[in-house]
Short mmCIF file of C-alpha atoms in Angstrom, two decimals:
data_model
loop_
_atom_site.label_atom_id
_atom_site.label_comp_id
_atom_site.label_asym_id
_atom_site.label_seq_id
_atom_site.Cartn_x
_atom_site.Cartn_y
_atom_site.Cartn_z
CA UNK H 224 78.62 178.40 183.00
CA UNK H 225 78.24 175.06 181.22
CA UNK H 226 79.25 176.34 177.67
CA UNK H 227 82.44 178.01 179.00
CA UNK H 228 83.53 174.88 180.73
CA UNK H 229 82.77 172.76 177.64
CA UNK H 230 84.80 175.30 175.56
CA UNK H 231 87.71 174.91 178.01
CA UNK H 232 87.71 171.15 177.74
CA UNK H 233 86.90 170.69 174.09
CA UNK H 234 88.57 173.86 172.72
CA UNK H 235 89.59 172.28 169.31
CA UNK H 236 86.45 170.13 168.68
CA UNK H 237 83.76 172.50 169.71
CA UNK H 238 82.06 175.66 168.27
CA UNK H 239 79.84 177.67 170.41
CA UNK H 240 76.69 178.97 168.68
CA UNK H 241 76.91 182.73 168.21
CA UNK H 242 73.71 183.32 170.18
CA UNK H 243 75.16 181.44 173.32
CA UNK H 244 72.38 179.00 173.21
CA UNK H 245 74.23 175.73 172.29
CA UNK H 246 77.15 174.21 170.67
CA UNK H 247 78.41 171.89 167.88
CA UNK H 248 81.10 169.42 168.68
CA UNK H 249 83.03 166.79 166.67
CA UNK H 250 82.59 163.69 168.82
CA UNK H 251 85.20 160.75 168.43
CA UNK H 252 85.75 157.72 170.63
CA UNK H 253 89.29 158.57 171.53
CA UNK H 254 89.98 162.33 171.63
CA UNK H 255 93.56 161.87 172.89
CA UNK H 256 94.45 159.18 170.23
CA UNK H 257 93.39 160.37 166.77
CA UNK H 258 94.92 157.40 165.02
CA UNK H 259 92.42 154.92 166.99
CA UNK H 260 89.27 156.74 165.71
CA UNK H 261 87.42 155.10 162.88
CA UNK H 262 84.14 156.77 163.57
CA UNK H 263 82.80 160.28 164.38
CA UNK H 264 79.71 162.26 164.55
CA UNK H 265 78.95 166.03 164.73
CA UNK H 266 76.76 166.65 167.84
CA UNK H 267 74.67 169.78 167.64
CA UNK H 268 72.98 170.74 170.99
CA UNK H 269 70.57 173.71 171.24
CA UNK H 270 69.28 174.98 174.66
CA UNK H 271 65.78 176.26 174.75
CA UNK H 272 65.15 179.36 176.88
CA UNK H 273 64.02 177.51 179.88
CA UNK H 274 66.99 175.03 179.98
CA UNK H 275 67.71 173.08 182.02
CA UNK H 276 64.14 172.51 182.95
CA UNK H 277 63.20 171.99 179.26
CA UNK H 278 64.93 169.43 177.18
CA UNK H 279 67.89 170.41 175.07
CA UNK H 280 67.36 169.92 171.23
CA UNK H 281 69.91 167.47 169.69
CA UNK H 282 70.99 166.66 166.11
CA UNK H 283 73.48 163.96 165.23
CA UNK H 284 74.95 164.53 161.73
CA UNK H 285 77.92 164.18 159.54
CA UNK H 286 78.57 160.72 160.70
CA UNK H 287 81.68 158.80 159.47
CA UNK H 288 82.04 155.15 159.75
CA UNK H 289 78.46 154.50 161.22
CA UNK H 290 75.58 152.58 159.74
CA UNK H 291 72.27 154.43 159.66
CA UNK H 292 70.93 152.08 162.32
CA UNK H 293 73.79 153.18 164.73
CA UNK H 294 73.09 156.68 164.18
CA UNK H 295 69.42 156.34 164.98
CA UNK H 296 70.35 154.43 168.07
CA UNK H 297 72.77 156.99 169.28
CA UNK H 298 70.33 159.81 168.58
CA UNK H 299 67.65 157.89 170.58
CA UNK H 300 70.09 157.36 173.52
CA UNK H 301 71.14 160.94 173.58
CA UNK H 302 67.50 162.28 173.38
CA UNK H 303 66.48 159.96 176.19
CA UNK H 304 69.47 161.21 178.33
CA UNK H 305 68.46 164.91 177.65
CA UNK H 306 64.95 164.14 178.54
CA UNK H 307 65.93 162.60 181.80
CA UNK H 308 68.27 165.66 182.64
CA UNK H 309 65.34 167.99 181.90
CA UNK H 310 62.94 166.01 184.18
CA UNK H 311 65.48 166.67 186.98
CA UNK H 312 66.29 170.36 185.80
CA UNK H 313 69.95 169.22 185.33
CA UNK H 314 72.45 170.52 182.85
CA UNK H 315 73.26 167.78 180.33
CA UNK H 316 76.16 169.03 178.04
CA UNK H 317 79.03 167.05 179.59
CA UNK H 318 76.89 163.90 179.88
CA UNK H 319 75.68 164.06 176.33
CA UNK H 320 79.26 164.56 174.95
CA UNK H 321 80.47 161.71 177.35
CA UNK H 322 77.61 159.42 176.32
CA UNK H 323 78.25 159.97 172.54
CA UNK H 324 81.84 159.17 172.98
CA UNK H 325 81.16 156.02 175.01
CA UNK H 326 78.80 154.81 172.19
CA UNK H 327 81.30 155.73 169.64
CA UNK H 328 83.96 153.52 171.55
CA UNK H 329 81.50 150.61 171.39
CA UNK H 330 81.25 150.72 167.51
CA UNK H 331 84.76 151.98 166.66
CA UNK H 332 85.69 149.55 163.96
CA UNK H 333 87.14 150.26 160.55
CA UNK H 334 84.54 149.93 157.83
CA UNK H 335 84.58 146.58 156.05
CA UNK H 336 85.12 147.03 152.38
CA UNK H 337 86.67 145.40 149.44
CA UNK H 338 88.23 148.80 148.43
CA UNK H 339 91.99 148.62 149.23
CA UNK H 340 92.02 152.46 149.01
CA UNK H 341 89.84 152.71 152.27
CA UNK H 342 91.70 154.70 154.84
CA UNK H 343 92.67 153.06 158.03
CA UNK H 344 91.43 155.84 160.33
CA UNK H 345 90.20 159.36 160.57
CA UNK H 346 93.70 160.32 161.36
CA UNK H 347 94.90 159.10 158.11
CA UNK H 348 92.04 160.88 156.31
CA UNK H 349 93.02 164.06 158.07
CA UNK H 350 96.74 163.59 157.05
CA UNK H 351 95.80 163.11 153.52
CA UNK H 352 93.57 166.33 153.53
CA UNK H 353 96.42 168.38 154.99
CA UNK H 354 99.04 167.10 152.21
CA UNK H 355 96.34 167.88 149.59
CA UNK H 356 95.91 171.44 150.97
CA UNK H 357 99.55 172.04 151.30
CA UNK H 358 99.98 170.92 147.63
CA UNK H 359 97.28 173.36 146.52
CA UNK H 360 98.83 176.21 148.36
CA UNK H 361 102.35 175.57 147.23
CA UNK H 362 102.71 173.16 144.39
CA UNK H 363 106.24 173.99 143.71
CA UNK H 364 107.48 172.30 147.00
CA UNK H 365 106.08 168.88 145.69
CA UNK H 366 107.62 169.10 142.12
CA UNK H 367 110.95 167.08 142.27
CA UNK H 368 110.04 165.29 145.43
CA UNK H 369 112.33 162.46 146.36
CA UNK H 370 111.55 158.90 145.43
CA UNK H 371 110.30 158.11 149.01
CA UNK H 372 107.64 160.81 148.74
CA UNK H 373 106.61 159.89 145.11
CA UNK H 374 106.49 156.17 145.45
CA UNK H 375 103.11 155.84 147.21
CA UNK H 376 101.51 158.13 144.73
CA UNK H 377 102.95 156.01 141.87
CA UNK H 378 101.84 152.86 143.43
CA UNK H 379 98.40 154.22 143.87
CA UNK H 380 98.34 155.46 140.29
CA UNK H 381 99.40 152.06 139.09
CA UNK H 382 96.78 150.39 141.32
CA UNK H 383 94.11 152.70 139.84
CA UNK H 384 95.25 151.85 136.38
CA UNK H 385 94.78 148.24 137.13
CA UNK H 386 98.56 147.20 137.08
CA UNK H 387 99.41 143.94 138.56
CA UNK H 388 101.27 145.21 141.57
CA UNK H 389 104.55 143.40 140.68
CA UNK H 390 107.70 145.14 141.96
CA UNK H 391 108.40 146.25 138.40
CA UNK H 392 105.12 148.06 138.25
CA UNK H 393 105.94 150.23 141.20
CA UNK H 394 108.14 153.07 140.68
#
């Protein structure tokens, strides 16, 4: 079955719907190179009772690094693809995911911003969330950390306080 195959391929990125009528998947441009990903979307696909002869219903949400017009274009392209597959009574899950990834590769650029705190990639965001979660679970392990661990935090603190960035400002 299509859902079983999708789950085997995208085991970490996919959640099958409890009723067995669809899936939700975090789509990224480069699934095997997390540091290269600057954009992502959550693709929700629902299969109607008469699928594949009836069009799968789609939702593109939780977009990261995409402009609203890019989200609309991606949604339109995926709906067109799902409609074409329904006309031919063909399953479309793999093609929808592949098409979303291809689109994301075409727009995979870091967001342009004046904020120097902007993260370089989704991978960096994820690393920061993991460190934050670890600190919340076990704060004692971060007390008395060596200087190499605390320097970036000190530098960020100084930058946030408006320090000049001179070497004497960074601990």
